[in-house]
Coordinates of C-alpha atoms in Angstrom, one line a residue:
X1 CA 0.0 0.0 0.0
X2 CA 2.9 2.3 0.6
X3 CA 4.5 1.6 -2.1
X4 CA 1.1 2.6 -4.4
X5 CA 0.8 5.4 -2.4
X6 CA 4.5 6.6 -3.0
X7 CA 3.9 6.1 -7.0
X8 CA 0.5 7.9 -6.9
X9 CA 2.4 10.6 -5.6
X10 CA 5.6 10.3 -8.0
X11 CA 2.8 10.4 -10.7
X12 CA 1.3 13.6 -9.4
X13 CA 5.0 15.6 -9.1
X14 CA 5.6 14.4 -12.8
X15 CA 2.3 15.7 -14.0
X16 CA 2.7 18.8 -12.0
X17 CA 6.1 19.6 -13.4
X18 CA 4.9 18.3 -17.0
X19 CA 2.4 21.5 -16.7
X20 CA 5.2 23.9 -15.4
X21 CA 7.3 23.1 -18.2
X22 CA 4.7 23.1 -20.5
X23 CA 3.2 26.8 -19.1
X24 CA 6.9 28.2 -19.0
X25 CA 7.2 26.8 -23.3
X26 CA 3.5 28.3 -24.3
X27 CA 4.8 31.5 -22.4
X28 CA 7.8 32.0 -24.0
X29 CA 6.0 31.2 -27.3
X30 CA 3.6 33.5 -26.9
X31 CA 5.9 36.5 -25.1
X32 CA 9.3 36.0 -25.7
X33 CA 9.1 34.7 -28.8
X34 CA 6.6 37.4 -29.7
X35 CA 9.2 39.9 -29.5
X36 CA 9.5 42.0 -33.1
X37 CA 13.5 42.2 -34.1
X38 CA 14.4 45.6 -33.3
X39 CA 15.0 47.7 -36.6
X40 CA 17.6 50.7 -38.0
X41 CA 16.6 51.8 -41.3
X42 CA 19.6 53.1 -43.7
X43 CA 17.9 56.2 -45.7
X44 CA 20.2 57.4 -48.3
X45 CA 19.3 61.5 -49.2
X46 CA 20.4 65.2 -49.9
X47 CA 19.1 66.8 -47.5
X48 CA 21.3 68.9 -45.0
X49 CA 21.4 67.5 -41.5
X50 CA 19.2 69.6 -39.7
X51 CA 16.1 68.3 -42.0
X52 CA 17.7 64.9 -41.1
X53 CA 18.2 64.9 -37.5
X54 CA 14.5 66.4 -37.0
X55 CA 12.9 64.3 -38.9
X56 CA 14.8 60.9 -36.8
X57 CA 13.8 63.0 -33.6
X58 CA 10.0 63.1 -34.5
X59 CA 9.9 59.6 -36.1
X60 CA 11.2 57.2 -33.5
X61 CA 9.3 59.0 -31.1
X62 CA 5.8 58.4 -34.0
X63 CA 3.1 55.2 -33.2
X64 CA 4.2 54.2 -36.3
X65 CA 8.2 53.7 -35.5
X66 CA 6.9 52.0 -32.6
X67 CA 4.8 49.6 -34.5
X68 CA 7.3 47.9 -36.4
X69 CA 10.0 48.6 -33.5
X70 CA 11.6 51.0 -35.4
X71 CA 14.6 52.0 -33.2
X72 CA 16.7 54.2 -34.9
X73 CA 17.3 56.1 -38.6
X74 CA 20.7 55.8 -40.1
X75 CA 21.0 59.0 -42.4
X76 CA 23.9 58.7 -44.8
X77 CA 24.1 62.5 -46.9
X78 CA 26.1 61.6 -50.1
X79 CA 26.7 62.7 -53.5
X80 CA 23.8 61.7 -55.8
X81 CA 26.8 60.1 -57.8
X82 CA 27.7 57.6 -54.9
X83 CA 24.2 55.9 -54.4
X84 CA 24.3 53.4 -57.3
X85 CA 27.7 52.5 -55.7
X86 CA 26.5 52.6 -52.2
X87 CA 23.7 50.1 -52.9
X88 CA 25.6 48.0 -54.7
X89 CA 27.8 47.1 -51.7
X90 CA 25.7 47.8 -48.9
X91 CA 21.9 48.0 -49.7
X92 CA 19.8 50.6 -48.0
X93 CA 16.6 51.0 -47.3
X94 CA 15.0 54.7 -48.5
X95 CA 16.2 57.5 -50.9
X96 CA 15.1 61.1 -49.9
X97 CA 15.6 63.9 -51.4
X98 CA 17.5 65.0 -54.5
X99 CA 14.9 65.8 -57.3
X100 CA 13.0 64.1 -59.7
X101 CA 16.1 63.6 -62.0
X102 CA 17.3 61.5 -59.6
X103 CA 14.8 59.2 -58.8
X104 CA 13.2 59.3 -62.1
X105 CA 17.1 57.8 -63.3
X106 CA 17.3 55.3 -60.2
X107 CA 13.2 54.1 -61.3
X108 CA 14.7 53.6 -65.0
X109 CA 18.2 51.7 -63.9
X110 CA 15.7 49.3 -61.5
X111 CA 16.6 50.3 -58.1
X112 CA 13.1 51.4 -56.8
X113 CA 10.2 49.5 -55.8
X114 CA 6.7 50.0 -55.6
X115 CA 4.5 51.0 -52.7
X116 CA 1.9 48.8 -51.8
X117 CA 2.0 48.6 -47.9
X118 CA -1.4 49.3 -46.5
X119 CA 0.1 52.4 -44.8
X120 CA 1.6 54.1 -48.1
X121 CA -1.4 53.4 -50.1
X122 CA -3.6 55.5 -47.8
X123 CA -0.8 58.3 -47.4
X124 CA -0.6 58.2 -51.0
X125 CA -4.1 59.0 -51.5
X126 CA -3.7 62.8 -49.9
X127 CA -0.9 63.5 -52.1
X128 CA -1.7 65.1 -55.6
X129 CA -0.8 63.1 -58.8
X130 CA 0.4 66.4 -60.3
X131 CA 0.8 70.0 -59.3
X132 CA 1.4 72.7 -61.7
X133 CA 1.6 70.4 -64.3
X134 CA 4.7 68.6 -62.7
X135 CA 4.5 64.8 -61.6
X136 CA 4.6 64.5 -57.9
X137 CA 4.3 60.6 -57.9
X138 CA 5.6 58.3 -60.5
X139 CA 3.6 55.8 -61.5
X140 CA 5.0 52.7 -63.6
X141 CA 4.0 50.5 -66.2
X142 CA 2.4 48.1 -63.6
X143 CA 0.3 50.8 -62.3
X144 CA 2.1 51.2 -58.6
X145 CA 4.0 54.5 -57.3
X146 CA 7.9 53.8 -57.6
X147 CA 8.4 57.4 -56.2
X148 CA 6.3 60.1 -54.1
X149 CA 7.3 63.6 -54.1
X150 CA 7.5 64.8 -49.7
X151 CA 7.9 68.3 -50.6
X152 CA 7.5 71.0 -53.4
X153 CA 10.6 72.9 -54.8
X154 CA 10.7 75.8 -57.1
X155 CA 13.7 77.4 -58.0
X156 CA 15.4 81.2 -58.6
X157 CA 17.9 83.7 -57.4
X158 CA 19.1 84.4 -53.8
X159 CA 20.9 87.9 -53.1
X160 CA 23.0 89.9 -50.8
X161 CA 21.5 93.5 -51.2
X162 CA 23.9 95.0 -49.0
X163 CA 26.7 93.8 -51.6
X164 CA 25.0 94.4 -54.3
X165 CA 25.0 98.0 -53.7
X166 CA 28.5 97.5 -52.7
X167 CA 29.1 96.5 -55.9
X168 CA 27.2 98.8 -57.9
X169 CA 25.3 96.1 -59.9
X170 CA 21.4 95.3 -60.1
X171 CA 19.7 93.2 -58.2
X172 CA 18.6 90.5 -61.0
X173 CA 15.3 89.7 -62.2
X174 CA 15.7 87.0 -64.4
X175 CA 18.5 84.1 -65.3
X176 CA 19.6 86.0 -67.9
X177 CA 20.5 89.2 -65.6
X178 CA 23.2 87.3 -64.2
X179 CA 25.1 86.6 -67.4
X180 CA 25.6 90.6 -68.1
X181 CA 29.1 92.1 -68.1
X182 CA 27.8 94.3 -65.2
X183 CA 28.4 91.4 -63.2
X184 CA 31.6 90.4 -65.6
X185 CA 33.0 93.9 -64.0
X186 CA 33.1 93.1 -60.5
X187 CA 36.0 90.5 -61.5
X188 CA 38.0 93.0 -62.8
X189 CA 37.4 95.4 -60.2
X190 CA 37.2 93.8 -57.0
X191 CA 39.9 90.5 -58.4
X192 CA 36.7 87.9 -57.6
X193 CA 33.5 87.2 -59.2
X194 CA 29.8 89.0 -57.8
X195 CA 28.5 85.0 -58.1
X196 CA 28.9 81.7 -56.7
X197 CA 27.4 78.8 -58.2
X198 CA 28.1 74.8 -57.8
X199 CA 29.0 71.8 -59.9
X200 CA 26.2 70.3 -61.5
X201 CA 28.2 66.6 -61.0
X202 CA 27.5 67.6 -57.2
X203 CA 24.1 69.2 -57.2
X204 CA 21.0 68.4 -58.2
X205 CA 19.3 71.6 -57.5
X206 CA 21.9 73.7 -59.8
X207 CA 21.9 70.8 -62.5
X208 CA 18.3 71.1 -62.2
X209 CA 18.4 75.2 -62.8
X210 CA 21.2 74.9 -65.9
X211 CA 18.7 72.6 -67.6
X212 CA 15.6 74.8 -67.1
X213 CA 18.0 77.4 -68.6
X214 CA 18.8 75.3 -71.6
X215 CA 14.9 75.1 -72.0
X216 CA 13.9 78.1 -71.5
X217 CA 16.2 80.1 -74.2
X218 CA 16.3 77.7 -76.1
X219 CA 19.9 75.1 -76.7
X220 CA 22.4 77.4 -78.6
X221 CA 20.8 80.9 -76.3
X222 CA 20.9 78.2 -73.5
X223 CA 24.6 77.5 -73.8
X224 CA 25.2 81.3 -74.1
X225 CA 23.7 82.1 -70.8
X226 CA 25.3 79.2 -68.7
X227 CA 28.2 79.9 -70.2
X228 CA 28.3 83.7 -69.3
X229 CA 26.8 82.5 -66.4
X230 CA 30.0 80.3 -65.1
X231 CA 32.5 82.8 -66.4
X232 CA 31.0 85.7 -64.1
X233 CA 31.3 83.4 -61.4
X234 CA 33.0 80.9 -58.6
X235 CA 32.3 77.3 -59.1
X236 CA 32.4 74.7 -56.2
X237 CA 31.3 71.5 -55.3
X238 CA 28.1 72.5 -52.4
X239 CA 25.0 74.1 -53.4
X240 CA 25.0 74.8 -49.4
X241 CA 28.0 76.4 -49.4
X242 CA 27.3 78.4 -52.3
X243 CA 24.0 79.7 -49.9
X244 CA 25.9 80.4 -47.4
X245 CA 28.3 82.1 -48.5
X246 CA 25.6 84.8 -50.2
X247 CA 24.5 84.7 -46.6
X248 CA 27.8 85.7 -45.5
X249 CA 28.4 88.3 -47.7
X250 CA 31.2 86.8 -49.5
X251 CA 29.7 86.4 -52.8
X252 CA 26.3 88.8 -53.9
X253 CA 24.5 86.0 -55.5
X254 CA 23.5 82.3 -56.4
X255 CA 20.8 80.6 -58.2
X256 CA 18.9 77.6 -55.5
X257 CA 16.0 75.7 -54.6
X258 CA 13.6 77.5 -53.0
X259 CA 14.3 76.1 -49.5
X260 CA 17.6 77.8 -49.3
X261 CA 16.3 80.9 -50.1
X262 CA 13.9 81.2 -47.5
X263 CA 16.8 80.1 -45.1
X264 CA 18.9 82.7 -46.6
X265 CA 16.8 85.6 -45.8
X266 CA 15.6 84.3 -42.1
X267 CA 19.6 84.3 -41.4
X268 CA 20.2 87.3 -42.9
X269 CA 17.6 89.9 -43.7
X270 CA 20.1 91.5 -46.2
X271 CA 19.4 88.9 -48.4
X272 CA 16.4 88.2 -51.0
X273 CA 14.8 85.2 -52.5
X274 CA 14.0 86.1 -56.5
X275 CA 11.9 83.5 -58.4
X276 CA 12.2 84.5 -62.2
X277 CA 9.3 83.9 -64.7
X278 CA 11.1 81.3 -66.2
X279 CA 11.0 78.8 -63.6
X280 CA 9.1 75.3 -62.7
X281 CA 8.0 73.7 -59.6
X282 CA 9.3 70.1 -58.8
X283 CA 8.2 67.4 -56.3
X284 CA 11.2 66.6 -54.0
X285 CA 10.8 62.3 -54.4
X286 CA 11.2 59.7 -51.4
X287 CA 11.1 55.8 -52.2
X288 CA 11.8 52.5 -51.5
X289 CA 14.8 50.6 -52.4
X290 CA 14.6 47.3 -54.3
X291 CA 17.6 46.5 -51.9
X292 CA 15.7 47.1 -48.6
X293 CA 15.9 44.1 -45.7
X294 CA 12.5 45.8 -44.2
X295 CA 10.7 47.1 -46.6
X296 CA 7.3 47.0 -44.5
X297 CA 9.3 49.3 -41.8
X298 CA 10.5 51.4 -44.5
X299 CA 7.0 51.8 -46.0
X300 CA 5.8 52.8 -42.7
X301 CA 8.8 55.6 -42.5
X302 CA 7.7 57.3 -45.9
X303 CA 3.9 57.0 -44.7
X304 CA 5.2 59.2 -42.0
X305 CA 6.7 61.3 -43.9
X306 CA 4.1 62.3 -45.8
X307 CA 1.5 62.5 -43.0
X308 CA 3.0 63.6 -39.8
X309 CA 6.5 64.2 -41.3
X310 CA 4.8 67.1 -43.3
X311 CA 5.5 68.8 -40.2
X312 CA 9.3 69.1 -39.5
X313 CA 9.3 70.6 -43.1
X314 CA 8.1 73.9 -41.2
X315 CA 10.5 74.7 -38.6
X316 CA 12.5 77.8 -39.7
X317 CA 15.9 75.4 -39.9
X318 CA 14.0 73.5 -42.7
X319 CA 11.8 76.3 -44.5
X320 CA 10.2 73.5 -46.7
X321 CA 7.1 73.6 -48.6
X322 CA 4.7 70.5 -48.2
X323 CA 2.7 68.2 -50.7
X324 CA 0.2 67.5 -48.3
X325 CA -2.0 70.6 -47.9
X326 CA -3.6 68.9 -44.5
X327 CA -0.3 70.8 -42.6
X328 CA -1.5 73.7 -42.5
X329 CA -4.1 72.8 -40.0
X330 CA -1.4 71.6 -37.5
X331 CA -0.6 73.9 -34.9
X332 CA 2.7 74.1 -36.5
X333 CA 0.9 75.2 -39.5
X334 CA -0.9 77.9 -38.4
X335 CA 1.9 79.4 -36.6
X336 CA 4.0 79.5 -40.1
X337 CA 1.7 81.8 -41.9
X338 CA 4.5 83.3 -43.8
X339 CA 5.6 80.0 -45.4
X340 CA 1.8 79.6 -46.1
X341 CA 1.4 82.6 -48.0
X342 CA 4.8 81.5 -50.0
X343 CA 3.3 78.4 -50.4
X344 CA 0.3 79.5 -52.0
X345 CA 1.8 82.0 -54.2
X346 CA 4.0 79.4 -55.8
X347 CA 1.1 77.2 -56.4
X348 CA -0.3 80.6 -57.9
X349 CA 2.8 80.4 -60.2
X350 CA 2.8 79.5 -64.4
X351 CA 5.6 77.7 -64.4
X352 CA 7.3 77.4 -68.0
X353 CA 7.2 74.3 -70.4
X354 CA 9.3 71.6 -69.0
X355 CA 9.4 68.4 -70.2
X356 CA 10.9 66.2 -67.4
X357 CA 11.3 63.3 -69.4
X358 CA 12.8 65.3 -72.2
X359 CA 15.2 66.7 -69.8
X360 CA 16.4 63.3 -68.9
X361 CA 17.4 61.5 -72.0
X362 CA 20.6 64.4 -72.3
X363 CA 21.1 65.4 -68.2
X364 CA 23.8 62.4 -68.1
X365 CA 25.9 64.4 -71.4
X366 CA 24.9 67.9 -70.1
X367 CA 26.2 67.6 -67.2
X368 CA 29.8 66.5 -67.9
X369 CA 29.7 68.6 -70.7
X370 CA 29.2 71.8 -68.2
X371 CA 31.9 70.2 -66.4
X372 CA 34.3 69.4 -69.3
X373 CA 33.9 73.2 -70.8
X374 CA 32.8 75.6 -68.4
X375 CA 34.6 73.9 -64.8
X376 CA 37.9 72.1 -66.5
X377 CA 38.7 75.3 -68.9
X378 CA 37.1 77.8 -66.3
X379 CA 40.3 79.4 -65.8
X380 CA 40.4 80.2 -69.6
X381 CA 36.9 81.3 -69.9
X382 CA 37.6 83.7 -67.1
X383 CA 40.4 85.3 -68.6
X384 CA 38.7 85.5 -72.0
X385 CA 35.6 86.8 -70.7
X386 CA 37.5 89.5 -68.4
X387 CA 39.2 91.1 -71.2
X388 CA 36.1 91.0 -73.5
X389 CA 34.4 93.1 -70.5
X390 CA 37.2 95.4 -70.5
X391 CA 37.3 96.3 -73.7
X392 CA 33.4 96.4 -74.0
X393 CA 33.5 98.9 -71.3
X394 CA 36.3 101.1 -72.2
X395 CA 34.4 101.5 -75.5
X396 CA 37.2 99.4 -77.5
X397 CA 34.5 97.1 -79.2
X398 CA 30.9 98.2 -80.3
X399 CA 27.6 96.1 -79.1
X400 CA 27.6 94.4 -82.2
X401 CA 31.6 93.0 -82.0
X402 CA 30.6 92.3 -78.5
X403 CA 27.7 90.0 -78.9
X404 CA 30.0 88.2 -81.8
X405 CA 32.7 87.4 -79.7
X406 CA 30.0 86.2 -77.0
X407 CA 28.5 84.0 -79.7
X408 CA 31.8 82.4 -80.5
X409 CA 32.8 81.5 -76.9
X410 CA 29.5 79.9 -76.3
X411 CA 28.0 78.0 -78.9
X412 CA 28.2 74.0 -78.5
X413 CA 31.6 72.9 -79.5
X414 CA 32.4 71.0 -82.5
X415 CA 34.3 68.0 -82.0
X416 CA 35.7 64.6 -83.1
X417 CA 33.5 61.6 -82.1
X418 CA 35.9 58.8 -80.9
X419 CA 33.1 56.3 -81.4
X420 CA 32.3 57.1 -85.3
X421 CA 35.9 59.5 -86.3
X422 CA 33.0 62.1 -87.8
X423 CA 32.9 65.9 -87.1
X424 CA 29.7 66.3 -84.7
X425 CA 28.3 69.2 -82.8
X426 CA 27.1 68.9 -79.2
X427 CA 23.4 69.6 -80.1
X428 CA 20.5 68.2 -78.2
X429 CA 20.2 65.1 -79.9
X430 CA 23.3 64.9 -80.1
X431 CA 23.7 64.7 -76.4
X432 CA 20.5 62.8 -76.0
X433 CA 22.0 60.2 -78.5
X434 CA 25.8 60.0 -76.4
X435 CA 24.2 60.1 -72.9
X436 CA 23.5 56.7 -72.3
X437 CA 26.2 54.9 -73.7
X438 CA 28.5 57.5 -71.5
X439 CA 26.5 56.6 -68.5
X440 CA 27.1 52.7 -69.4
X441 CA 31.0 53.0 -70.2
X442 CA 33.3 55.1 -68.3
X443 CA 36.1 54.9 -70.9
X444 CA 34.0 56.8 -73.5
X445 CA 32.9 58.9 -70.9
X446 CA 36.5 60.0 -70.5
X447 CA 37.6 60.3 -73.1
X448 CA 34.4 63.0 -74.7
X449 CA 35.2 64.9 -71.4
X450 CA 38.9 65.2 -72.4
X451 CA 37.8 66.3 -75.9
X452 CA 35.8 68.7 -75.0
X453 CA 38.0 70.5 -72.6
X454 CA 40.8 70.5 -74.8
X455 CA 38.6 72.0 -77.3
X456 CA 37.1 74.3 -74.5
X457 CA 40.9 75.6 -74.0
X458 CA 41.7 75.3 -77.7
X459 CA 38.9 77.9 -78.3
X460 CA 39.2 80.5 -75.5
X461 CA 42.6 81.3 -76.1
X462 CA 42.4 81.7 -79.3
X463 CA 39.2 84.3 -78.5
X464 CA 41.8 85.9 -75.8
X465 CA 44.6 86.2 -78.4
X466 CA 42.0 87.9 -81.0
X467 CA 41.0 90.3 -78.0
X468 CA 44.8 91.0 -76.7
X469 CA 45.2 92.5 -80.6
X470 CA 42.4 94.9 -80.2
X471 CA 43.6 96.5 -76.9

């Protein structure tokens, strides 16, 4: 009997520990193994780092962040020239920021991809297809978004008053004011040029501007002006820098995205924001990248950021104008009534013609040709262009011998092609026709750059020795 007793008991522990164990399992099943992996997104972008470091502040402390345990943004700012690279070897998760050019190119090459997350979809739905005329989503072929513009951009002309009355020289109204050999005197008067501008190999905002120059005079008036237009001034790498040195009063002009003007004068009421009539507005894109590892959690970020994100685009370090109108009833919207009335005068705006897609089958050749002629031979140009000033102003050559010489130093190069041996001319199909294959092979890219500096150099001096005959 004591022995049935003793197992009757043996039983009951076993049992009893059989439901510990098995409690303790279902708990950690349903608990512990419950547990979401904590995330960090990689967002590659061109935005400056007080946008950046807002916008991670406000979002990891969102509902949404703490859905999909969203623990921290990692914000990587480089060269639009880098990402391809980048997420080759390393993947990321979002792109923001930048300009259509640059999405619409990584949506051709195949690094976007759609957004379909439940989340997107509805923050999609308060963002206009188009505004002004210009795409702020980009659909594709399948009928999904590859791209979603988080902000409106329009682009002109910031100043520094003060030193343009230091200077003597008007305060522009149009592109085509800064091209004028008013602003070609300051160089030979003062030893440095009224006007900084930046390297359109480095920024998309001041590519962006050359090309709407291109189409609003037209190609051949086009090349005149940016030509003109990078011999009257400094050229560097930052389109930042280039603000804030205007701010500083170190250089009396650049042309920028809006944005940096409305910084500009907030920092400095000496300076001015100037939008010319021939301008265009643009959707500033964000999207998702084919190589993402969470691309729910990343949905969920650019649903954020074009909801409650809208937001952060109004603090006076940002000075941003939103897509989604629904802002503006946010208490931090109705205390920024003077970005509201901006905000609504540029959607009051006719923007120009512009035909994005156009625009993109030459950027890739554009661009290096700017860089190959008018930042590789700058030097040149500059001397050419100071002595063609000098003698236009001392009353050494007439209107007429001045607007020849002008025509000669600017008009599209004519060149051999190393790909065919024939005599071409860098017109627009002709750059639409070389762009791609320059984008696909490096050597070729090369080796056009190198032609067309050396015929860049090739040409000035030979202008500059014409000139040094005269006077």
């Amino acid at each position: 009997m004591l022995l049935k007793g003793v197992s009757k008991t043996l039983v009951v522990v076993i049992v009893a520990i059989l439901i510990v164990v098995a409690g303790v399992s279902i708990y950690y099943l349903l608990v512990a193994g419950s547990k979401k992996e904590a995330i960090t997104l990689v967002v590659l972008t061109r935005h400056p780092q007080d946008l950046f470091n807002l916008a991670r502040d406000a979002f990891l402390k969102s509902d949404i962040a703490k859905k999909y345990n969203i623990v921290d943004v990692q914000f990587l700012s480089l060269d639009s020239g880098q990402w391809r690279d980048y997420l080759k070897s390393h993947g990321a998760d979002v792109g923001w920021g930048g300009g259509p050019s640059l999405f619409d190119s990584l949506y051709r090459d195949g690094w976007l991809a759609p957004l379909t997350s439940n989340e997107v979809r509805e923050a999609l739905s308060k963002i206009p297809d188009t505004i002004l005329g210009a795409p702020m989503k980009r659909y594709g072929s399948d009928g999904n978004v590859y791209w979603v513009a988080q902000a409106l951009s329009s682009f002109g002309i910031i100043t520094n008053n003060k030193l343009l009355k230091d200077y003597g020289i008007p305060k522009p109204g149009d592109w085509s004011n800064l091209t004028s050999p008013e602003y070609g005197k300051v160089i030979n008067v003062y030893g440095s040029p009224a006007i900084v501008i930046a390297n359109p190999l480095k920024s998309t905002s001041h590519l962006r501007i050359y090309e709407i120059i291109l189409e609003a005079y037209g190609w051949d008036n086009g090349w005149k002006y940016l030509t003109l237009l990078a011999a009257n001034s400094k050229i560097i790498d930052s389109a930042s820098d280039a603000r804030d040195y205007v701010i500083r009063g170190e250089f009396a002009a650049t042309i920028a995205v809006d944005y940096y003007g409305y910084i500009a004068m907030v920092q400095n009421p000496n300076c001015s924001f100037i939008i010319p009539l021939k301008t265009i507005v643009n959707g500033d894109p964000i999207a998702l990248f084919n190589t993402s590892k969470h691309p729910e959690a990343a949905q969920a970020f650019i649903a954020w950021a074009l909801t409650e994100g809208q937001r952060i685009l109004l603090d006076k370090k940002v000075n941003r104008l939103p897509v989604n109108a629904d802002v503006w009833n946010t208490p931090e919207g109705q205390q920024r009534t003077d970005l509201k009335e901006i905000y609504y005068k540029t959607l009051s705006l006719t923007p120009m013609a512009f035909n994005d897609s156009d625009v993109m089958k030459y950027e890739y050749a554009v661009a290096r040709y700017f860089k190959a002629v008018l930042i590789d031979a700058h030097d040149q140009l500059v001397e050419v262009w100071k002595k063609l000033v000098d003698l236009y102003s001392r009353g050494l050559i007439t209107q007429q011998q001045f607007d020849y010489y002008v025509s000669q130093l600017s008009k599209p190069l004519t060149f051999t092609d190393p790909t065919t041996g024939s005599e071409v001319t860098f017109t627009k199909d002709y750059a639409k026709s070389i762009a791609s294959r320059m984008a696909s092979d490096r050597t070729l890219e090369q080796q056009l750059m190198t032609i067309w500096t050396q015929k860049a150099v090739e040409r000035f001096n030979s202008i500059l020795n014409e000139l040094q005959k005269i006077g």
